[in-house]
Every structure is written in structure tokens, then in C-alpha cells.
PDB file of C-alpha atoms and ligand atoms in Angstrom:
ATOM      1  CA  MET G   1     -59.511   8.324  45.394  1.00 50.00           C
ATOM      2  CA  SER G   2     -61.651   7.168  48.328  1.00 54.00           C
ATOM      3  CA  ASP G   3     -63.025   9.679  50.838  1.00 56.00           C
ATOM      4  CA  ALA G   4     -60.787   8.164  53.500  1.00 61.00           C
ATOM      5  CA  VAL G   5     -57.657   9.567  51.872  1.00 70.00           C
ATOM      6  CA  SER G   6     -58.941  12.673  50.088  1.00 82.00           C
ATOM      7  CA  MET G   7     -57.604  15.970  51.462  1.00 79.00           C
ATOM      8  CA  THR G   8     -60.006  17.972  53.600  1.00 82.00           C
ATOM      9  CA  ARG G   9     -59.449  21.088  55.686  1.00 81.00           C
ATOM     10  CA  GLU G  10     -59.423  18.873  58.816  1.00 88.00           C
ATOM     11  CA  ARG G  11     -56.938  16.397  57.334  1.00 89.00           C
ATOM     12  CA  TRP G  12     -54.717  19.257  56.205  1.00 86.00           C
ATOM     13  CA  ALA G  13     -54.782  20.781  59.718  1.00 89.00           C
ATOM     14  CA  ALA G  14     -54.016  17.381  61.287  1.00 93.00           C
ATOM     15  CA  THR G  15     -51.116  16.847  58.866  1.00 91.00           C
ATOM     16  CA  GLN G  16     -49.673  20.246  59.742  1.00 91.00           C
ATOM     17  CA  ARG G  17     -50.077  19.583  63.481  1.00 94.00           C
ATOM     18  CA  TYR G  18     -48.200  16.297  63.072  1.00 95.00           C
ATOM     19  CA  VAL G  19     -45.294  17.983  61.260  1.00 95.00           C
ATOM     20  CA  VAL G  20     -45.116  20.791  63.845  1.00 94.00           C
ATOM     21  CA  GLU G  21     -45.181  18.231  66.678  1.00 95.00           C
ATOM     22  CA  LEU G  22     -42.221  16.367  65.152  1.00 96.00           C
ATOM     23  CA  PHE G  23     -40.240  19.510  64.367  1.00 96.00           C
ATOM     24  CA  ALA G  24     -41.144  21.670  67.342  1.00 95.00           C
ATOM     25  CA  ASP G  25     -39.316  24.781  68.542  1.00 97.00           C
ATOM     26  CA  PRO G  26     -35.858  23.855  69.859  1.00 95.00           C
ATOM     27  CA  ASP G  27     -35.673  26.352  72.753  1.00 97.00           C
ATOM     28  CA  PRO G  28     -37.867  28.377  75.130  1.00 98.00           C
ATOM     29  CA  GLN G  29     -37.246  31.724  73.420  1.00 98.00           C
ATOM     30  CA  LEU G  30     -38.544  30.563  70.033  1.00 98.00           C
ATOM     31  CA  ALA G  31     -41.317  28.519  71.662  1.00 98.00           C
ATOM     32  CA  SER G  32     -42.661  31.555  73.541  1.00 98.00           C
ATOM     33  CA  LEU G  33     -41.803  34.285  71.039  1.00 98.00           C
ATOM     34  CA  MET G  34     -45.146  34.530  69.232  1.00 98.00           C
ATOM     35  CA  ASP G  35     -47.144  34.331  72.512  1.00 98.00           C
ATOM     36  CA  ARG G  36     -45.172  37.336  73.736  1.00 98.00           C
ATOM     37  CA  ALA G  37     -45.494  39.063  70.358  1.00 98.00           C
ATOM     38  CA  GLU G  38     -49.268  38.631  70.469  1.00 98.00           C
ATOM     39  CA  ARG G  39     -49.398  40.143  73.960  1.00 98.00           C
ATOM     40  CA  ALA G  40     -47.414  43.093  72.564  1.00 98.00           C
ATOM     41  CA  GLY G  41     -50.134  43.572  69.937  1.00 98.00           C
ATOM     42  CA  LEU G  42     -48.525  41.846  66.923  1.00 98.00           C
ATOM     43  CA  PRO G  43     -50.530  39.446  64.736  1.00 97.00           C
ATOM     44  CA  ARG G  44     -49.848  35.712  64.973  1.00 97.00           C
ATOM     45  CA  ILE G  45     -48.669  35.246  61.384  1.00 97.00           C
ATOM     46  CA  ALA G  46     -45.076  34.032  61.755  1.00 98.00           C
ATOM     47  CA  VAL G  47     -43.914  30.898  59.945  1.00 98.00           C
ATOM     48  CA  SER G  48     -44.294  27.586  61.815  1.00 97.00           C
ATOM     49  CA  PRO G  49     -41.359  25.804  63.524  1.00 97.00           C
ATOM     50  CA  ASP G  50     -41.021  23.308  60.682  1.00 97.00           C
ATOM     51  CA  VAL G  51     -40.748  26.172  58.187  1.00 98.00           C
ATOM     52  CA  GLY G  52     -38.186  27.851  60.458  1.00 98.00           C
ATOM     53  CA  ARG G  53     -36.160  24.650  60.311  1.00 98.00           C
ATOM     54  CA  LEU G  54     -36.454  24.581  56.532  1.00 98.00           C
ATOM     55  CA  LEU G  55     -35.161  28.170  56.276  1.00 98.00           C
ATOM     56  CA  ALA G  56     -32.182  27.274  58.486  1.00 98.00           C
ATOM     57  CA  LEU G  57     -31.509  24.095  56.519  1.00 98.00           C
ATOM     58  CA  LEU G  58     -31.435  26.041  53.248  1.00 98.00           C
ATOM     59  CA  VAL G  59     -29.181  28.769  54.683  1.00 98.00           C
ATOM     60  CA  SER G  60     -26.770  26.084  55.904  1.00 98.00           C
ATOM     61  CA  THR G  61     -26.281  24.845  52.315  1.00 98.00           C
ATOM     62  CA  THR G  62     -24.986  28.272  51.210  1.00 98.00           C
ATOM     63  CA  ALA G  63     -21.873  30.329  51.918  1.00 98.00           C
ATOM     64  CA  GLY G  64     -23.927  31.830  54.780  1.00 98.00           C
ATOM     65  CA  ARG G  65     -22.462  35.312  54.576  1.00 98.00           C
ATOM     66  CA  ARG G  66     -25.299  37.669  53.706  1.00 98.00           C
ATOM     67  CA  ALA G  67     -29.057  37.239  54.119  1.00 98.00           C
ATOM     68  CA  VAL G  68     -31.993  39.566  53.514  1.00 98.00           C
ATOM     69  CA  GLU G  69     -35.505  39.265  54.932  1.00 99.00           C
ATOM     70  CA  LEU G  70     -38.487  41.408  53.944  1.00 99.00           C
ATOM     71  CA  GLY G  71     -41.085  41.415  56.759  1.00 98.00           C
ATOM     72  CA  THR G  72     -39.560  40.970  60.245  1.00 98.00           C
ATOM     73  CA  LEU G  73     -42.678  40.964  62.448  1.00 98.00           C
ATOM     74  CA  GLY G  74     -41.454  39.679  65.867  1.00 98.00           C
ATOM     75  CA  GLY G  75     -38.193  38.238  64.550  1.00 98.00           C
ATOM     76  CA  TYR G  76     -39.234  34.576  64.623  1.00 98.00           C
ATOM     77  CA  SER G  77     -38.122  33.609  61.100  1.00 99.00           C
ATOM     78  CA  ALA G  78     -35.133  35.986  61.341  1.00 99.00           C
ATOM     79  CA  ILE G  79     -33.767  34.107  64.371  1.00 98.00           C
ATOM     80  CA  TRP G  80     -33.880  30.828  62.437  1.00 98.00           C
ATOM     81  CA  ILE G  81     -32.099  32.424  59.457  1.00 98.00           C
ATOM     82  CA  ALA G  82     -29.495  34.321  61.510  1.00 98.00           C
ATOM     83  CA  ARG G  83     -28.508  31.295  63.597  1.00 98.00           C
ATOM     84  CA  ALA G  84     -27.810  29.302  60.434  1.00 98.00           C
ATOM     85  CA  LEU G  85     -25.374  31.889  59.033  1.00 98.00           C
ATOM     86  CA  ARG G  86     -21.624  31.295  59.280  1.00 97.00           C
ATOM     87  CA  ASP G  87     -19.505  33.253  61.776  1.00 95.00           C
ATOM     88  CA  HIS G  88     -19.493  36.931  60.766  1.00 95.00           C
ATOM     89  CA  GLY G  89     -22.551  36.369  58.591  1.00 98.00           C
ATOM     90  CA  GLU G  90     -25.112  39.172  58.548  1.00 98.00           C
ATOM     91  CA  LEU G  91     -28.867  39.423  58.147  1.00 98.00           C
ATOM     92  CA  VAL G  92     -30.665  42.623  57.189  1.00 98.00           C
ATOM     93  CA  THR G  93     -34.368  42.273  57.959  1.00 99.00           C
ATOM     94  CA  VAL G  94     -36.817  44.971  56.837  1.00 99.00           C
ATOM     95  CA  GLU G  95     -39.881  46.098  58.803  1.00 98.00           C
ATOM     96  CA  HIS G  96     -42.077  49.187  58.399  1.00 98.00           C
ATOM     97  CA  ASP G  97     -44.050  48.786  61.660  1.00 98.00           C
ATOM     98  CA  PRO G  98     -42.060  50.425  64.505  1.00 98.00           C
ATOM     99  CA  LYS G  99     -43.815  48.323  67.165  1.00 98.00           C
ATOM    100  CA  ALA G 100     -42.748  45.111  65.402  1.00 98.00           C
ATOM    101  CA  ALA G 101     -39.215  46.429  64.800  1.00 98.00           C
ATOM    102  CA  ASP G 102     -38.812  47.340  68.514  1.00 98.00           C
ATOM    103  CA  PHE G 103     -40.095  43.943  69.626  1.00 98.00           C
ATOM    104  CA  ALA G 104     -37.850  42.075  67.171  1.00 98.00           C
ATOM    105  CA  GLU G 105     -34.730  44.016  68.134  1.00 98.00           C
ATOM    106  CA  ALA G 106     -35.235  43.029  71.783  1.00 98.00           C
ATOM    107  CA  GLU G 107     -35.585  39.387  70.688  1.00 98.00           C
ATOM    108  CA  PHE G 108     -32.344  39.573  68.670  1.00 98.00           C
ATOM    109  CA  ARG G 109     -30.517  40.914  71.727  1.00 98.00           C
ATOM    110  CA  ALA G 110     -32.006  38.163  73.911  1.00 98.00           C
ATOM    111  CA  ALA G 111     -30.884  35.570  71.342  1.00 98.00           C
ATOM    112  CA  ASN G 112     -27.330  36.995  71.286  1.00 98.00           C
ATOM    113  CA  LEU G 113     -27.787  37.775  67.617  1.00 98.00           C
ATOM    114  CA  ALA G 114     -27.692  41.580  67.805  1.00 98.00           C
ATOM    115  CA  ASP G 115     -24.218  41.627  66.225  1.00 97.00           C
ATOM    116  CA  ARG G 116     -25.369  39.801  63.097  1.00 98.00           C
ATOM    117  CA  VAL G 117     -28.925  41.082  62.607  1.00 98.00           C
ATOM    118  CA  THR G 118     -29.818  44.629  61.522  1.00 98.00           C
ATOM    119  CA  VAL G 119     -33.430  45.753  61.408  1.00 98.00           C
ATOM    120  CA  ALA G 120     -33.907  48.170  58.502  1.00 98.00           C
ATOM    121  CA  ARG G 121     -36.911  50.310  59.458  1.00 98.00           C
ATOM    122  CA  GLY G 122     -39.017  51.405  56.526  1.00 98.00           C
ATOM    123  CA  SER G 123     -40.582  50.084  53.355  1.00 98.00           C
ATOM    124  CA  ALA G 124     -39.319  46.894  51.746  1.00 98.00           C
ATOM    125  CA  LEU G 125     -38.937  48.503  48.320  1.00 98.00           C
ATOM    126  CA  GLY G 126     -37.068  51.476  49.774  1.00 98.00           C
ATOM    127  CA  ALA G 127     -34.756  49.252  51.801  1.00 98.00           C
ATOM    128  CA  LEU G 128     -33.973  47.148  48.728  1.00 98.00           C
ATOM    129  CA  VAL G 129     -32.395  50.202  47.093  1.00 97.00           C
ATOM    130  CA  ASP G 130     -30.007  50.557  50.055  1.00 97.00           C
ATOM    131  CA  ILE G 131     -29.401  46.809  50.250  1.00 98.00           C
ATOM    132  CA  ALA G 132     -28.533  46.683  46.526  1.00 97.00           C
ATOM    133  CA  ALA G 133     -26.072  49.553  47.030  1.00 97.00           C
ATOM    134  CA  SER G 134     -24.405  48.119  50.137  1.00 95.00           C
ATOM    135  CA  PHE G 135     -24.355  44.395  49.318  1.00 96.00           C
ATOM    136  CA  GLY G 136     -23.977  44.560  45.529  1.00 96.00           C
ATOM    137  CA  PRO G 137     -24.783  42.107  42.699  1.00 98.00           C
ATOM    138  CA  GLY G 138     -24.381  38.370  43.286  1.00 98.00           C
ATOM    139  CA  SER G 139     -23.652  38.811  47.009  1.00 98.00           C
ATOM    140  CA  VAL G 140     -26.784  37.606  48.810  1.00 98.00           C
ATOM    141  CA  ASP G 141     -26.778  33.960  49.923  1.00 98.00           C
ATOM    142  CA  PHE G 142     -30.332  33.892  51.193  1.00 99.00           C
ATOM    143  CA  ALA G 143     -33.380  36.107  50.618  1.00 99.00           C
ATOM    144  CA  PHE G 144     -36.690  35.462  52.393  1.00 99.00           C
ATOM    145  CA  VAL G 145     -39.650  37.559  51.275  1.00 98.00           C
ATOM    146  CA  ASP G 146     -42.687  37.748  53.548  1.00 98.00           C
ATOM    147  CA  ALA G 147     -43.847  41.417  53.487  1.00 98.00           C
ATOM    148  CA  ASP G 148     -46.553  42.888  51.171  1.00 97.00           C
ATOM    149  CA  LYS G 149     -47.899  40.135  48.876  1.00 96.00           C
ATOM    150  CA  LEU G 150     -48.855  42.745  46.218  1.00 97.00           C
ATOM    151  CA  GLU G 151     -45.183  43.690  45.953  1.00 98.00           C
ATOM    152  CA  TYR G 152     -43.845  40.139  45.509  1.00 98.00           C
ATOM    153  CA  PRO G 153     -43.094  40.576  41.768  1.00 98.00           C
ATOM    154  CA  ALA G 154     -41.191  43.804  42.527  1.00 98.00           C
ATOM    155  CA  TYR G 155     -39.223  42.097  45.341  1.00 98.00           C
ATOM    156  CA  TRP G 156     -38.145  39.464  42.819  1.00 98.00           C
ATOM    157  CA  SER G 157     -36.999  41.955  40.182  1.00 98.00           C
ATOM    158  CA  ARG G 158     -34.937  43.847  42.747  1.00 98.00           C
ATOM    159  CA  LEU G 159     -33.531  40.821  44.569  1.00 98.00           C
ATOM    160  CA  ARG G 160     -32.809  38.585  41.571  1.00 98.00           C
ATOM    161  CA  PRO G 161     -29.579  40.387  40.517  1.00 98.00           C
ATOM    162  CA  LEU G 162     -28.353  40.315  44.125  1.00 98.00           C
ATOM    163  CA  ILE G 163     -28.613  36.531  44.634  1.00 98.00           C
ATOM    164  CA  ALA G 164     -25.259  34.693  44.613  1.00 98.00           C
ATOM    165  CA  ILE G 165     -24.782  31.498  42.621  1.00 98.00           C
ATOM    166  CA  GLY G 166     -25.775  28.764  45.068  1.00 98.00           C
ATOM    167  CA  GLY G 167     -27.932  31.272  46.949  1.00 98.00           C
ATOM    168  CA  TYR G 168     -31.691  31.098  47.498  1.00 99.00           C
ATOM    169  CA  PHE G 169     -34.756  33.240  46.953  1.00 99.00           C
ATOM    170  CA  VAL G 170     -37.580  31.974  49.191  1.00 99.00           C
ATOM    171  CA  ALA G 171     -41.093  33.459  49.311  1.00 98.00           C
ATOM    172  CA  ASP G 172     -43.708  32.693  51.995  1.00 98.00           C
ATOM    173  CA  ASN G 173     -47.481  32.371  51.507  1.00 97.00           C
ATOM    174  CA  VAL G 174     -47.328  31.469  47.817  1.00 97.00           C
ATOM    175  CA  LEU G 175     -50.372  29.182  48.180  1.00 95.00           C
ATOM    176  CA  GLY G 176     -52.389  31.449  50.435  1.00 92.00           C
ATOM    177  CA  THR G 177     -52.815  33.296  53.725  1.00 89.00           C
ATOM    178  CA  GLY G 178     -55.652  33.756  56.172  1.00 80.00           C
ATOM    179  CA  SER G 179     -57.263  36.301  53.831  1.00 80.00           C
ATOM    180  CA  TRP G 180     -56.919  34.484  50.467  1.00 82.00           C
ATOM    181  CA  TRP G 181     -56.155  30.987  49.281  1.00 85.00           C
ATOM    182  CA  ILE G 182     -54.946  29.846  45.873  1.00 82.00           C
ATOM    183  CA  ASP G 183     -57.785  27.388  45.237  1.00 81.00           C
ATOM    184  CA  HIS G 184     -60.834  29.492  45.972  1.00 79.00           C
ATOM    185  CA  GLU G 185     -60.224  33.166  45.730  1.00 80.00           C
ATOM    186  CA  ASP G 186     -59.262  35.528  42.961  1.00 81.00           C
ATOM    187  CA  ASN G 187     -57.907  38.835  44.222  1.00 91.00           C
ATOM    188  CA  ASP G 188     -54.947  41.170  43.763  1.00 93.00           C
ATOM    189  CA  ALA G 189     -52.735  39.408  46.318  1.00 93.00           C
ATOM    190  CA  ARG G 190     -53.336  36.045  44.703  1.00 94.00           C
ATOM    191  CA  ARG G 191     -52.641  37.484  41.234  1.00 94.00           C
ATOM    192  CA  ALA G 192     -49.380  39.094  42.390  1.00 96.00           C
ATOM    193  CA  VAL G 193     -48.128  35.944  44.108  1.00 96.00           C
ATOM    194  CA  ASP G 194     -49.131  33.812  41.107  1.00 96.00           C
ATOM    195  CA  GLU G 195     -47.225  36.192  38.838  1.00 97.00           C
ATOM    196  CA  LEU G 196     -44.131  35.787  41.021  1.00 98.00           C
ATOM    197  CA  SER G 197     -44.354  31.988  41.072  1.00 98.00           C
ATOM    198  CA  ARG G 198     -44.805  31.764  37.282  1.00 98.00           C
ATOM    199  CA  THR G 199     -41.913  34.162  36.647  1.00 98.00           C
ATOM    200  CA  VAL G 200     -39.558  32.264  38.944  1.00 98.00           C
ATOM    201  CA  ALA G 201     -40.645  28.859  37.596  1.00 98.00           C
ATOM    202  CA  ALA G 202     -39.758  30.011  34.064  1.00 98.00           C
ATOM    203  CA  ASP G 203     -36.360  31.469  35.038  1.00 98.00           C
ATOM    204  CA  THR G 204     -33.679  29.061  33.808  1.00 98.00           C
ATOM    205  CA  ALA G 205     -30.986  30.599  36.027  1.00 98.00           C
ATOM    206  CA  PHE G 206     -32.805  29.137  39.050  1.00 98.00           C
ATOM    207  CA  HIS G 207     -33.855  25.640  40.129  1.00 98.00           C
ATOM    208  CA  SER G 208     -37.201  26.164  41.802  1.00 98.00           C
ATOM    209  CA  VAL G 209     -40.215  24.464  43.331  1.00 98.00           C
ATOM    210  CA  ILE G 210     -43.151  25.218  45.621  1.00 98.00           C
ATOM    211  CA  LEU G 211     -43.252  23.276  48.885  1.00 97.00           C
ATOM    212  CA  THR G 212     -46.728  22.895  50.376  1.00 92.00           C
ATOM    213  CA  GLN G 213     -45.607  23.255  54.004  1.00 92.00           C
ATOM    214  CA  ARG G 214     -47.910  25.569  55.972  1.00 93.00           C
ATOM    215  CA  GLU G 215     -49.114  28.250  53.487  1.00 94.00           C
ATOM    216  CA  GLY G 216     -46.710  27.330  50.701  1.00 96.00           C
ATOM    217  CA  LEU G 217     -43.078  28.295  50.118  1.00 98.00           C
ATOM    218  CA  LEU G 218     -41.501  29.125  46.801  1.00 98.00           C
ATOM    219  CA  VAL G 219     -37.875  27.927  46.937  1.00 98.00           C
ATOM    220  CA  ALA G 220     -35.520  28.996  44.135  1.00 99.00           C
ATOM    221  CA  ARG G 221     -31.761  28.386  44.009  1.00 98.00           C
ATOM    222  CA  ARG G 222     -29.531  30.292  41.624  1.00 98.00           C
ATOM    223  CA  VAL G 223     -27.538  27.834  39.510  1.00 98.00           C
ATOM    224  CA  ARG G 224     -25.859  30.278  37.104  1.00 97.00           C
TER     225      ARG G 224
HETATM  226  N1  SAH B   1     -41.277  36.805  58.548  1.00 94.36           N
HETATM  227  C1  SAH B   1     -42.038  36.881  59.795  1.00 94.36           C
HETATM  228  C2  SAH B   1     -43.482  37.259  59.548  1.00 94.36           C
HETATM  229  C3  SAH B   1     -43.651  38.530  58.742  1.00 94.36           C
HETATM  230  S1  SAH B   1     -45.336  39.072  58.723  1.00 94.36           S
HETATM  231  C4  SAH B   1     -41.979  35.526  60.497  1.00 94.36           C
HETATM  232  O1  SAH B   1     -42.307  34.534  59.844  1.00 94.36           O
HETATM  233  O2  SAH B   1     -41.623  35.471  61.675  1.00 94.36           O
HETATM  234  C5  SAH B   1     -45.198  40.399  57.590  1.00 94.36           C
HETATM  235  C6  SAH B   1     -44.479  41.626  58.135  1.00 94.36           C
HETATM  236  O3  SAH B   1     -44.186  42.453  57.030  1.00 94.36           O
HETATM  237  C7  SAH B   1     -45.334  42.465  59.094  1.00 94.36           C
HETATM  238  O4  SAH B   1     -44.632  42.684  60.289  1.00 94.36           O
HETATM  239  C8  SAH B   1     -45.566  43.770  58.335  1.00 94.36           C
HETATM  240  O5  SAH B   1     -45.566  44.927  59.168  1.00 94.36           O
HETATM  241  C9  SAH B   1     -44.379  43.807  57.381  1.00 94.36           C
HETATM  242  N2  SAH B   1     -44.633  44.522  56.133  1.00 94.36           N
HETATM  243  C10 SAH B   1     -45.726  44.432  55.342  1.00 94.36           C
HETATM  244  N3  SAH B   1     -45.590  45.197  54.245  1.00 94.36           N
HETATM  245  C11 SAH B   1     -44.370  45.797  54.342  1.00 94.36           C
HETATM  246  C12 SAH B   1     -43.647  46.707  53.509  1.00 94.36           C
HETATM  247  N4  SAH B   1     -44.144  47.125  52.351  1.00 94.36           N
HETATM  248  N5  SAH B   1     -42.428  47.115  53.923  1.00 94.36           N
HETATM  249  C13 SAH B   1     -41.903  46.661  55.102  1.00 94.36           C
HETATM  250  N6  SAH B   1     -42.544  45.798  55.930  1.00 94.36           N
HETATM  251  C14 SAH B   1     -43.751  45.375  55.551  1.00 94.36           C
HETATM  252 MG1   MG B   2     -45.803  34.760  55.826  1.00 94.36          MG
END
């Protein structure tokens, strides 16, 4: 391959900017949400608008009744997911940082989504026990995991039995984050995420793939 077309950090950034420009935020609340979140002291680590669109697109191909998110932050990805649910659909999104949970709840009210989004305050693994008890096996149409990367394999083992046929398990940052990246660093977060991706790829009850958008998304759909 010639240098002109080989992937570099700059080319990757330009490619991402192009995609985000094409698939920008559709309204002022989403467009300003992470600026406001940053001013409130939250880190700027939400998914990009194109990934938000992808989450909504996937939700719209399901029954759209029940969704679970691990890692709410300011509510950016949750708003995309919740809007794509059917009428009377519900999203439970889990967040252990009270400052983030407060901020996100205000955003859900401003988006008129307070009736369909519940913020579960506490640890992701703890909340999954309650979610399993209240939702039950085979009842979750969409699960988005984006909390502690070290816990990704545990999120999968607890969420897998809950996913409905035709439902999705989606994990963010499966190719890297600001602090590690799949091609050049070996650390515990990378090992945990790699373990998740290999486990899901080998699971014949799911059709799965990794999309390279932003920091990588594992997308798995339950087929039986
Ligand atoms: N999904 C969001 C971004 C989430 S960032 C978006 O794209 O808009 C990750 C969030 O997970 C942070 O807010 C962090 O506080 C939360 N988090 C990390 N580990 C957690 C855990 N073990 N339990 C609950 N929340 C956790
Ligand atoms: Mg993420």
C-alpha cells in the first residue's frame, strides 16, 4: 500500500471528523450537552453523534421495549437510545457518580424522556442483580455497556441471559480509549475487553462484529 493511502493518526482523525460532520447532532440539546457536562465537571468521553445514531438505528430494529445502559455519564448516549424506543419503552441506565447522575436526570427531563428513563444510582454489577430480577430472562431488547472496562466480561455474563431474541448487546471502546489502545498497549483494561470480544465472537447464539467507528463498538445480536 502506498503512503498516500496508509492509515495514520491524522488520517484516522480526519476520517472521524468527516463522519461526524455528515452525521452531526440533530438538535441543540444534544449538540450542547457535552459542553454543559464539561462545565459541570464531567469528562468529555461520551460517544460521538455518529455512534449515537448507530445506537438508535439498532434499537429501532428491535421490539424497543426494554433497554439497559451501564455508564450514564451526562446522558448523551442514553438520550439516543431512549428516543429510539417504542411508546412505553423503558431504559434503565446505571451510574455510580452522583454528579453525573444528577446532571443526566436534568437532561432527561429537558428532553421529555423522564417517563421512560430511570437512572439506577450505584455500581453496574450491583444494578445488574436488580435488573435481572425486575426484567427477567430474554426480556432486554438493547444493552449498551460503557462503564468499567475491567468488568466487561462480567457485564456480558450477567446480561447475556437477559437479552431477547432479536435484541442486541453493544459494548463501547472495544478497540481502545484515551488511556489504552488495542494496537500498542498491553494492560488489564485491554485484556478484559479482548476477553469480552473473543467470548462474544465465539458465541453461536449471537451474530456479532466489531465496528471501527470512533473507539470501536462490539455489536452482537441474539439469533436464538
Ligand atoms: N455512555 C456515556 C458515557 C459513559 S462514560 C455516553 O456515551 O454518553 C462511563 C461512565 O461510567 C462514567 O460516568 C462513570 O462514572 C461510570 N462508571 C464507571 N464505572 C462504573 C461502575 N462500576 N458502575 C457504575 N458506573 C460506572
Ligand atoms: Mg465509551
